[in-house]
Coordinates of C-alpha atoms and ligand atoms in Angstrom, one line a residue:
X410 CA 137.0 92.2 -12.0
X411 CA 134.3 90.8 -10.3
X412 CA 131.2 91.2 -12.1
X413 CA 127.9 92.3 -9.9
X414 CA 124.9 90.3 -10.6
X415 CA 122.9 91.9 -7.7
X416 CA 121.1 95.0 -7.7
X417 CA 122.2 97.8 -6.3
X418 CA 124.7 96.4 -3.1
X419 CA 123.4 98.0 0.2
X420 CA 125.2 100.3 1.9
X421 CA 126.8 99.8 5.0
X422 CA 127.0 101.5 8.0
X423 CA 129.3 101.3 10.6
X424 CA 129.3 103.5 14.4
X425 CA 130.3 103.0 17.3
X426 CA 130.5 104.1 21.0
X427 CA 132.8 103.6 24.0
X428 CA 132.4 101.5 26.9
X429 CA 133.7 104.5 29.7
X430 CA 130.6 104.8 31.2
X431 CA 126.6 105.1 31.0
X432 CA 124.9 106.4 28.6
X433 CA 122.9 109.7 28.5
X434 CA 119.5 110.5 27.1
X435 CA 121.6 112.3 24.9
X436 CA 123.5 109.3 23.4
X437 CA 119.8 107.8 22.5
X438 CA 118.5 110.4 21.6
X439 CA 122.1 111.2 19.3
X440 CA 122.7 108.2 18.4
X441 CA 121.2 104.8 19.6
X442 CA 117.8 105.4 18.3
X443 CA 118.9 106.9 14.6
X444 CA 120.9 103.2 13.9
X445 CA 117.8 101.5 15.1
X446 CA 116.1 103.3 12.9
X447 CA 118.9 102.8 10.4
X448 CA 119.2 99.3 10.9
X449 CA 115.2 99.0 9.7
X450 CA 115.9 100.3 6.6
X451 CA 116.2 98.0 4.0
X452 CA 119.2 99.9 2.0
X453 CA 121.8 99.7 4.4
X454 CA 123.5 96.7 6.4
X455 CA 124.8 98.0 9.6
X456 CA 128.3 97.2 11.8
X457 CA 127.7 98.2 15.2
X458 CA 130.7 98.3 17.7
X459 CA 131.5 98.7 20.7
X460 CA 134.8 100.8 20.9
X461 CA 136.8 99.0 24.2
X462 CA 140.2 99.6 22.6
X463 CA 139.4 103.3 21.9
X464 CA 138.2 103.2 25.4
X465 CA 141.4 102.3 27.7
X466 CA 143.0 105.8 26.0
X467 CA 141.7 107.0 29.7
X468 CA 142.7 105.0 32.5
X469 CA 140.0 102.1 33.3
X470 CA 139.2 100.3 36.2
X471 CA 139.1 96.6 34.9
X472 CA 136.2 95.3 36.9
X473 CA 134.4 98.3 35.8
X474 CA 135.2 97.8 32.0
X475 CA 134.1 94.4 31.8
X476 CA 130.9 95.6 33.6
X477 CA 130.2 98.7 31.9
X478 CA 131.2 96.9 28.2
X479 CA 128.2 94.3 29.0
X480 CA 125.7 96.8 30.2
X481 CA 126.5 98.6 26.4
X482 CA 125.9 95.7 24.8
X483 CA 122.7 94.8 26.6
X484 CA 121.7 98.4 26.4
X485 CA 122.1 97.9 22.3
X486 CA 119.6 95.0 22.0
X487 CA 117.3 96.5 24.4
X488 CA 116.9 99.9 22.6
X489 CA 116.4 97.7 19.6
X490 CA 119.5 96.6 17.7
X491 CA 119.5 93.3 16.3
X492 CA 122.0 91.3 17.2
X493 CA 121.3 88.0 15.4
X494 CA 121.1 89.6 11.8
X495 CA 124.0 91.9 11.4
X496 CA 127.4 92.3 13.7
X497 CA 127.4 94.2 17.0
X498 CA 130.8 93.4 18.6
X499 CA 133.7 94.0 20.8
X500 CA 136.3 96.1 18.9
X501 CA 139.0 94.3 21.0
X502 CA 137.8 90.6 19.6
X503 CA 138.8 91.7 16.1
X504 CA 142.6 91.6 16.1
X505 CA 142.6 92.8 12.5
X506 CA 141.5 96.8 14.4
X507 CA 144.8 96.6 16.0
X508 CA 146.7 95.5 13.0
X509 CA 145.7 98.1 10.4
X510 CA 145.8 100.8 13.2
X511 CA 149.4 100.3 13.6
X512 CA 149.6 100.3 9.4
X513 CA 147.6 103.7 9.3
X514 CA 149.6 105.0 12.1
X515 CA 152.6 104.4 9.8
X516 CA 150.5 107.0 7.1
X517 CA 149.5 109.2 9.3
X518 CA 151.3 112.9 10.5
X519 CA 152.2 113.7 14.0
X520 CA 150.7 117.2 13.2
X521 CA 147.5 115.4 11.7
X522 CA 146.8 113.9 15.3
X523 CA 147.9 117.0 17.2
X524 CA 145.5 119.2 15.5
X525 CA 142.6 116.7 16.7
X526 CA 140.4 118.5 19.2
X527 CA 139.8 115.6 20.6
X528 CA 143.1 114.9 21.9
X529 CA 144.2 118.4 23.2
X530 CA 140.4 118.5 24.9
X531 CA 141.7 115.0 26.4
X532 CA 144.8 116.0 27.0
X533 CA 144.2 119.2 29.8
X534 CA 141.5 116.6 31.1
X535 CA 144.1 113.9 31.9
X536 CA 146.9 115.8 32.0
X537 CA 148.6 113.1 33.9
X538 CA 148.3 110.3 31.0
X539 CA 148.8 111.8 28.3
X540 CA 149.8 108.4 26.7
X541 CA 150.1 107.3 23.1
X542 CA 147.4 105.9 22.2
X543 CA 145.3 108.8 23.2
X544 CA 147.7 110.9 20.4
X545 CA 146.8 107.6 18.0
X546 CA 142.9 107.3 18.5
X547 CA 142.2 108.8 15.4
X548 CA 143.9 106.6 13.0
X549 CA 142.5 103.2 15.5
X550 CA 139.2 104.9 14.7
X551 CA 140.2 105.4 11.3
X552 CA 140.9 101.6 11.1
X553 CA 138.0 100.3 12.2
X554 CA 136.0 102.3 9.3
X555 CA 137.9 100.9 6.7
X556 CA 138.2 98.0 7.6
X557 CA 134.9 97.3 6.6
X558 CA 134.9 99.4 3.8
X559 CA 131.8 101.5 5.4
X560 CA 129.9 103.5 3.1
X561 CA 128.3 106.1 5.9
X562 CA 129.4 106.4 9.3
X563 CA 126.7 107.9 12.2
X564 CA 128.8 110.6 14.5
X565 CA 128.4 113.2 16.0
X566 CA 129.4 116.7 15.3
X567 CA 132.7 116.3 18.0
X568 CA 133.8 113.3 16.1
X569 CA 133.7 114.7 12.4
X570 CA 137.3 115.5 12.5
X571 CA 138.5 112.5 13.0
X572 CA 136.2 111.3 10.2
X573 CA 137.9 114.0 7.9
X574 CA 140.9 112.3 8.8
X575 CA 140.1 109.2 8.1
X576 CA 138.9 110.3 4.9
X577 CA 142.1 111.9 4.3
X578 CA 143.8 108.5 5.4
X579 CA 142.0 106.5 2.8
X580 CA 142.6 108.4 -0.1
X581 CA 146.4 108.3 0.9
X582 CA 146.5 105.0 1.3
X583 CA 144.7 104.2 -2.1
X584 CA 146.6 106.6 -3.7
X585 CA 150.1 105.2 -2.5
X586 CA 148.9 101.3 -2.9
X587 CA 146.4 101.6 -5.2
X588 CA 142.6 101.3 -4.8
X589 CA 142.2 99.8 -1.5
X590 CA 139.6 101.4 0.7
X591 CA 136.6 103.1 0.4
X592 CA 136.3 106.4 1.1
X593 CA 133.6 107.1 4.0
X594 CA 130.8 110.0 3.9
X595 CA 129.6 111.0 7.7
X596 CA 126.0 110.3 8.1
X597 CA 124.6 113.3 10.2
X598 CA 120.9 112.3 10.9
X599 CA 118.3 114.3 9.5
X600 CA 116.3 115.2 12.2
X601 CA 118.3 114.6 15.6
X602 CA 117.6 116.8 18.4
X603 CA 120.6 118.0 20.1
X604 CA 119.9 117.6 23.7
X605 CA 121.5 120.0 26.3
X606 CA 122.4 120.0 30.0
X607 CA 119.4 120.1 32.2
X608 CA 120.8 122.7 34.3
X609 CA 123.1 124.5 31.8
X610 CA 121.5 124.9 28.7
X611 CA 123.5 126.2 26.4
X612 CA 126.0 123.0 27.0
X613 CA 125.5 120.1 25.6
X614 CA 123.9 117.0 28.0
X615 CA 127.2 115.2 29.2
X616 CA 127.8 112.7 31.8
X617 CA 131.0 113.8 32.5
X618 CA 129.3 116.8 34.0
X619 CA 130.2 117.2 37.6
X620 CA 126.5 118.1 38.5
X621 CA 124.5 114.7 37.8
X622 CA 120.8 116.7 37.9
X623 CA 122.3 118.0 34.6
X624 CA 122.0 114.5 33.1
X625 CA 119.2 111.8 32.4
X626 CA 121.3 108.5 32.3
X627 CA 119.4 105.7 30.1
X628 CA 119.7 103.6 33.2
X629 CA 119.0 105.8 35.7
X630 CA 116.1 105.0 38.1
X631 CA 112.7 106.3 37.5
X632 CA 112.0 108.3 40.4
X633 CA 115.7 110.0 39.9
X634 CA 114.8 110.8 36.2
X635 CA 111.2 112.3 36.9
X636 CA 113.1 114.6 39.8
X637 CA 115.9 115.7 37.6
X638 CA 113.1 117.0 34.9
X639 CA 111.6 118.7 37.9
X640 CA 114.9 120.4 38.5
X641 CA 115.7 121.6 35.6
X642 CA 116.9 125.3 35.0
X643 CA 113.3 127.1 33.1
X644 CA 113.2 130.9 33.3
X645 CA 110.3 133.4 35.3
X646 CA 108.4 134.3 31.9
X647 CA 106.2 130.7 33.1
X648 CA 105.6 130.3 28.9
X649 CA 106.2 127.4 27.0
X650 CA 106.9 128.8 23.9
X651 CA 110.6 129.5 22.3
X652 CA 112.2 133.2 22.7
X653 CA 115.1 134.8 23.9
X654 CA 116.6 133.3 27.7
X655 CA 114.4 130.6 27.8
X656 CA 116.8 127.6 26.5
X657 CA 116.1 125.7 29.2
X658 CA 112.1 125.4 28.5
X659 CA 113.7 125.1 24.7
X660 CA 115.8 122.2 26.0
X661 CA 112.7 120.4 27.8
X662 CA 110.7 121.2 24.5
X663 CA 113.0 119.5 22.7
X664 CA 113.4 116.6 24.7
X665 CA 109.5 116.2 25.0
X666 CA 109.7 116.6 20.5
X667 CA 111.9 113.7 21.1
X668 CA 109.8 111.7 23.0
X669 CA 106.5 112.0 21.4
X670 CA 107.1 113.2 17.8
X671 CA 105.2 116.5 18.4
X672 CA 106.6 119.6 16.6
X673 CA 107.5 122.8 18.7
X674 CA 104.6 124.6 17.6
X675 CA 102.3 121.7 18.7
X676 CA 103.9 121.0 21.7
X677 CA 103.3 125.3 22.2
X678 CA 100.0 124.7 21.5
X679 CA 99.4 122.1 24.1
X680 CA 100.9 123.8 26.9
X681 CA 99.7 127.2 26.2
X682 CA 98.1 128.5 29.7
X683 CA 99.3 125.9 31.4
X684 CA 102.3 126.4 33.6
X685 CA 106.0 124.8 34.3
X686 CA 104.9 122.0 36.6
X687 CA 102.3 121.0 34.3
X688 CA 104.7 120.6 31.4
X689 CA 107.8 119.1 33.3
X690 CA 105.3 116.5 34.6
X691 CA 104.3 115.8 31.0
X692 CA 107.9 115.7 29.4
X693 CA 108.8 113.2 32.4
X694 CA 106.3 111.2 32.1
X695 CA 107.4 110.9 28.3
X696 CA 110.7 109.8 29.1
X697 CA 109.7 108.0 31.4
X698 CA 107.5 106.3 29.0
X699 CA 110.3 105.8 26.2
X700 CA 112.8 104.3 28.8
X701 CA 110.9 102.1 31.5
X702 CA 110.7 99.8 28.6
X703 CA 114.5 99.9 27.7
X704 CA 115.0 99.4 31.0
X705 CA 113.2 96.3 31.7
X706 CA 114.4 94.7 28.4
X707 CA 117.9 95.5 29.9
X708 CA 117.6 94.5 33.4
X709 CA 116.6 91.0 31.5
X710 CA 119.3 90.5 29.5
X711 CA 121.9 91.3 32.1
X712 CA 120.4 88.1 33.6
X713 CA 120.6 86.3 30.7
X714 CA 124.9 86.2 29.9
X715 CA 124.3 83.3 28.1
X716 CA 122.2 85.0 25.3
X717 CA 124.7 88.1 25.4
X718 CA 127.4 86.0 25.0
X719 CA 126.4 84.6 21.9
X720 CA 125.3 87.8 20.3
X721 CA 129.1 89.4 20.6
X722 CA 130.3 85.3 19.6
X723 CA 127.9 85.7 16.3
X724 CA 129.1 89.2 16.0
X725 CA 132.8 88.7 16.0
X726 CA 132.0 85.9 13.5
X727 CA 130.8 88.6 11.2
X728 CA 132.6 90.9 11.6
X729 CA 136.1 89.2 11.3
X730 CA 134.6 87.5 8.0
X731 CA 134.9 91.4 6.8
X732 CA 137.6 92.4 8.5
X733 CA 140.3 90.1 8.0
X734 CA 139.6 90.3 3.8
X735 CA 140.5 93.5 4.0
X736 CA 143.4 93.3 6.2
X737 CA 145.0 90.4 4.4
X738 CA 144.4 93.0 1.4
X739 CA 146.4 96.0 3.2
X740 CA 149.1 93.4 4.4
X741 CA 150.4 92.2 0.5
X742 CA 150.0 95.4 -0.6
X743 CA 152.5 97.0 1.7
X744 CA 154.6 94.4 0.6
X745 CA 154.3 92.0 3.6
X746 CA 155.2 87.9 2.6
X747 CA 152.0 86.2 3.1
X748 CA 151.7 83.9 6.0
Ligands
LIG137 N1 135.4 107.9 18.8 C1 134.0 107.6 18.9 C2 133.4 108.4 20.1 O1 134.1 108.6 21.0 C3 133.8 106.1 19.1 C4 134.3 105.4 17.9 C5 135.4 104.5 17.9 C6 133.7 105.4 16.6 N2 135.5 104.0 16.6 C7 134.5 104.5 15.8 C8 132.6 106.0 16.0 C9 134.2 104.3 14.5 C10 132.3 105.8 14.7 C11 133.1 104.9 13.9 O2 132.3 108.7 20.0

């Protein structure tokens, strides 16, 4: 037994999102901002990854993947992730993902995987690829939680399943092996606004929405941001205020409480007497606000592939440090010859 001289070890956190496209208001909103957040908190030493195996589950255009895995990364340091302290990387530069994937796939059920939402919801969408690794995501995703033995993982509500199952996967495994992962808790921010289509709201914001006014992409230009805010579905009451039918002013309430830190009943307050075009101006000018910056800081860094390069180089340092102890672990214990 190693004995702990530290305090108390921090946790760590580990998340993660595709590369298959860009990211919505939503996603920052989600996700992006909460690990910034996290990642300034002293308790907790973050893993943040970006998913490019997870990603080709869905037919990719190459030219587009190598463009749309940069952007990610650049859009992680310029919302504010630090790169040089702690590990943001390519899943794909860790070969130690693949290799206790294909270990968990060995311990996990083909009914576990088809009662994953996730894949029958993927599944009617591609009906034309429905491929293996689409069926297999969810121990791949399993993998890359424990293989650095992450103490809290940041998802979303759709992904919480597959978090169950990794869950489910761990214990197995320990319990087959003996003691060899450790068993993840979701992390489920506190306060996180859920952010909803801007012209369907009762759906959630989603970029694979046919209709793009129902979106606000993180990139997207100003002048299209400010008219898609403009557009969005309201109701004839002309209130700002919560009630019955009027989601869509409930959306852009919530999306200006995101922006600005005002509560619902302040934000109420402020726009009492005041009409619709009064308060979509303001909520679009808060975006606007919160972005531009993330924009700029972007539009830098893709100009600087130098820097981004050795951010993912630093990270894949890191991160295989971690993941190949536990990997080498995994591999004697299932009774593998060492190397
Ligand atoms: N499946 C996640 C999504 O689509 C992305 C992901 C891959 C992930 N591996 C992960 C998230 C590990 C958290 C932890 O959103």
């Amino acid at each position: 037994m190693e004995t702990n001289i530290q305090a108390e070890p921090k946790k760590r956190i580990l998340s993660g999102i595709q590369p298959s496209g860009a990211l919505t208001l939503g996603n920052y909103v989600g996700a992006l901002r909460n690990w910034v957040q996290l990642q300034k908190e002293e308790q907790y030493e973050s893993y943040y990854m970006i998913a490019d195996l997870h990603s080709i589950t869905v037919r990719q255009e190459p030219k587009d993947l190598r463009k749309n895995c940069m952007d990610l990364l650049a859009l992680f340091l310029a919302c504010g992730l630090d790169g040089e302290k702690e590990p943001i990387f390519f899943q794909s530069h860790i070969p130690a993902h693949t290799q206790l994937g294909w270990v968990l796939d060995c311990n996990t059920y083909m009914g576990e995987l088809s009662r994953m939402t996730q894949f029958k919801d993927k599944s009617r969408k591609h009906a034309d690829n429905i491929n293996a690794g689409l069926f297999t995501y969810p121990s791949l995703m399993a993998a890359d939680i424990l293989l650095y033995q992450a103490d809290l993982v940041p998802v979303g509500k759709d992904q919480k399943q597959h978090l169950e199952l990794t869950r489910d996967l761990a214990v197995r495994f320990n319990n087959a092996y003996s003691d060899t992962f450790k068993v993840p808790e979701p992390y489920i921010p506190k306060v996180g606004a859920k952010i909803m289509s801007l012209q369907e709201p009762t759906q959630k914001m989603s970029k694979s929405d046919p209709n793009e006014n129902s979106y606000i992409l993180l990139l997207d230009p100003i002048d299209k941001i400010v008219k898609k805010i403009k557009r969005a579905v309201t109701d004839s009451e002309a209130r700002v205020c919560l009630g019955e039918g009027k989601e869509g002013v409930e959306n852009l309430m919530s999306i200006y409480s995101a922006m600005t830190g005002k509560t619902m009943d302040e934000i109420t307050a402020e726009f009492d007497g005041k009409g619709y075009g009064d308060f979509k101006a303001a909520v679009a000018e808060a975006v606007v606000e919160v972005l531009r910056p993330i924009q700029e800081k972007h539009a830098d860094l893709m100009k600087n592939k130098d820097y981004l390069e050795s951010i993912y180089r630093k990270g894949a340092e890191m991160a295989n440090y971690t993941a190949r102890k536990t990997i080498s672990k995994v591999y004697r214990k299932v009774g593998f010859i060492q190397p």
